[in-house]
XYZ file of C-alpha atoms in Angstrom:
192
model
C -33.327 72.259 -2.014
C -31.821 70.690 -5.123
C -28.572 72.250 -6.187
C -28.746 73.440 -9.608
C -25.210 72.613 -11.487
C -24.350 75.907 -13.537
C -22.716 75.825 -17.051
C -19.543 77.657 -17.123
C -19.959 80.696 -19.383
C -18.970 80.170 -22.917
C -17.045 82.891 -24.868
C -19.356 83.093 -27.844
C -16.874 85.523 -29.920
C -13.453 87.474 -28.834
C -11.667 90.077 -31.149
C -9.088 92.863 -30.840
C -10.185 96.468 -31.557
C -7.580 99.000 -32.301
C -7.665 102.627 -31.465
C -8.491 103.423 -35.204
C -11.375 100.905 -34.792
C -9.571 98.250 -36.740
C -11.051 94.929 -35.877
C -9.183 91.572 -35.455
C -11.576 88.593 -35.242
C -10.275 85.859 -32.843
C -10.598 82.074 -33.750
C -11.505 79.594 -31.381
C -9.183 76.634 -31.202
C -11.714 73.734 -30.723
C -9.135 71.198 -29.448
C -8.152 73.346 -26.505
C -10.852 75.443 -24.539
C -10.205 79.074 -23.969
C -7.757 79.417 -26.655
C -7.953 82.058 -29.631
C -5.866 82.770 -32.214
C -5.577 85.065 -35.289
C -3.744 85.206 -38.594
C -2.188 88.771 -39.585
C 0.684 90.304 -40.978
C 2.419 92.407 -38.354
C 3.694 95.547 -40.158
C 3.791 98.218 -37.311
C 3.273 98.187 -33.610
C -0.341 98.599 -32.348
C -2.182 98.556 -29.122
C -5.533 96.673 -29.033
C -8.291 95.903 -26.594
C -9.493 92.462 -26.080
C -13.594 92.388 -26.449
C -15.270 89.110 -25.141
C -18.889 88.277 -25.697
C -20.344 85.326 -23.488
C -22.946 83.067 -24.933
C -25.743 85.127 -23.182
C -24.517 88.325 -25.159
C -22.586 89.997 -21.995
C -19.289 91.379 -22.718
C -16.238 91.788 -20.371
C -16.692 95.185 -18.555
C -12.970 95.961 -18.403
C -10.986 94.975 -21.702
C -7.760 94.010 -21.387
C -5.023 95.869 -23.277
C -2.888 93.939 -25.583
C 0.237 95.533 -27.060
C 1.977 94.149 -30.044
C 5.379 95.711 -30.525
C 6.529 94.887 -34.422
C 10.694 95.264 -34.383
C 12.223 95.916 -37.996
C 14.337 93.113 -39.489
C 17.628 94.621 -39.266
C 20.665 94.120 -41.820
C 23.157 91.716 -40.566
C 25.867 93.703 -38.624
C 29.291 93.186 -40.069
C 32.758 93.971 -38.457
C 36.485 93.693 -39.841
C 38.765 93.226 -37.243
C 41.833 92.435 -39.260
C 42.927 94.268 -41.520
C 41.188 97.281 -40.319
C 42.623 99.800 -42.908
C 43.752 99.883 -46.890
C 47.058 98.147 -47.261
C 50.127 97.529 -49.461
C 51.008 93.821 -49.867
C 53.686 92.135 -51.795
C 53.137 89.515 -54.511
C 54.098 86.710 -51.949
C 52.407 87.789 -48.795
C 49.411 86.021 -47.124
C 46.577 88.186 -45.936
C 44.963 87.129 -42.846
C 41.129 87.998 -42.426
C 39.145 88.267 -38.955
C 35.709 89.325 -38.798
C 32.443 88.965 -37.171
C 28.616 88.565 -38.724
C 25.500 88.524 -36.559
C 21.970 89.314 -37.136
C 18.700 90.277 -35.259
C 16.699 86.872 -36.926
C 20.022 85.082 -37.773
C 22.243 84.453 -40.639
C 22.150 81.998 -43.287
C 25.576 82.068 -44.801
C 28.486 84.479 -44.170
C 32.048 84.642 -45.848
C 34.760 86.968 -47.538
C 34.551 88.482 -51.118
C 37.786 89.727 -52.832
C 38.142 90.880 -56.384
C 41.813 91.410 -58.275
C 41.402 94.429 -60.606
C 39.977 93.146 -64.137
C 38.891 89.613 -62.583
C 35.695 88.200 -61.152
C 34.814 88.679 -57.705
C 35.597 85.662 -55.674
C 32.963 84.891 -52.997
C 34.724 82.485 -50.032
C 31.862 81.062 -47.818
C 33.146 80.649 -44.347
C 30.172 79.671 -42.419
C 26.369 78.988 -42.496
C 23.489 79.503 -40.028
C 23.801 81.481 -36.958
C 21.073 81.990 -34.673
C 19.353 85.219 -33.841
C 22.057 87.513 -32.240
C 24.474 84.941 -32.388
C 27.865 86.480 -33.344
C 29.831 84.324 -35.846
C 33.693 84.569 -36.140
C 35.353 84.500 -39.475
C 39.002 83.668 -40.333
C 40.610 83.049 -43.725
C 44.058 83.355 -44.787
C 44.234 84.628 -48.516
C 47.684 83.994 -50.438
C 48.387 86.912 -52.691
C 50.638 84.605 -54.684
C 47.810 82.101 -55.710
C 45.938 85.258 -57.208
C 48.900 85.415 -59.773
C 48.867 89.579 -58.516
C 51.343 91.863 -60.412
C 52.868 95.131 -58.833
C 50.603 98.413 -58.820
C 47.384 95.938 -59.231
C 44.711 96.790 -56.665
C 43.007 94.081 -54.650
C 39.427 94.943 -53.107
C 37.946 92.894 -50.230
C 35.130 93.025 -48.107
C 32.790 90.510 -45.698
C 29.627 89.604 -46.435
C 26.298 87.886 -44.734
C 23.021 86.668 -46.066
C 19.816 86.802 -44.008
C 16.187 86.967 -44.736
C 14.615 90.294 -45.648
C 11.120 91.254 -44.431
C 10.062 90.161 -47.796
C 11.095 86.730 -46.714
C 13.612 86.701 -49.534
C 17.423 86.288 -48.825
C 19.307 89.335 -48.998
C 22.851 89.946 -48.823
C 24.570 92.512 -46.824
C 28.012 93.860 -47.300
C 30.735 95.327 -44.730
C 32.874 98.612 -46.003
C 35.205 97.676 -48.823
C 38.830 97.673 -48.382
C 41.816 97.995 -50.844
C 45.166 96.270 -50.920
C 47.575 97.505 -53.413
C 50.229 95.040 -54.708
C 53.798 96.531 -54.204
C 56.939 95.878 -56.253
C 59.627 93.916 -54.784
C 62.169 96.656 -54.814
C 59.976 98.472 -52.181
C 60.147 95.737 -49.990
C 63.950 95.826 -50.081
C 64.031 99.860 -49.551
C 61.664 99.514 -46.571
C 63.616 96.561 -44.979
């Protein structure tokens, strides 16, 4: 008896079918056998059944379940470690800032912003590109004297980080804002 060589069954079509009957067709990758792909924008978590039809018109009796979990793109997490409160500073003081920045999908840039009342906000970039969930340290020394700050003026400050939002555009996230009030020299000597 001659042995007849059997050709392997070929998948004629493949698709994902959701519970709400939404169908996502899968496209064969002709460079790799048994590889199928799809292109879709994932906006919510969904479960699908993988339905296959072979070249003889037969379907898979027990479709495999495919679960797609969509995680929301969170804003960067920013924490100021030093100083952790509003301050009173002298005109000659140096303010040391320490903070951290991290993001679920990575940070593009991060830094410190400060404003002396009546002046434009200054943005100091302290670093670029942090990977997903990578915590980046920020450390900066700001000389109040270089700002020409006068007694009773208010200096506001916060840290910021840029990441990509769900729309693919760069978005800036800011920490809580803190204040440093410039005090008179006489107060320094009275407290000392």
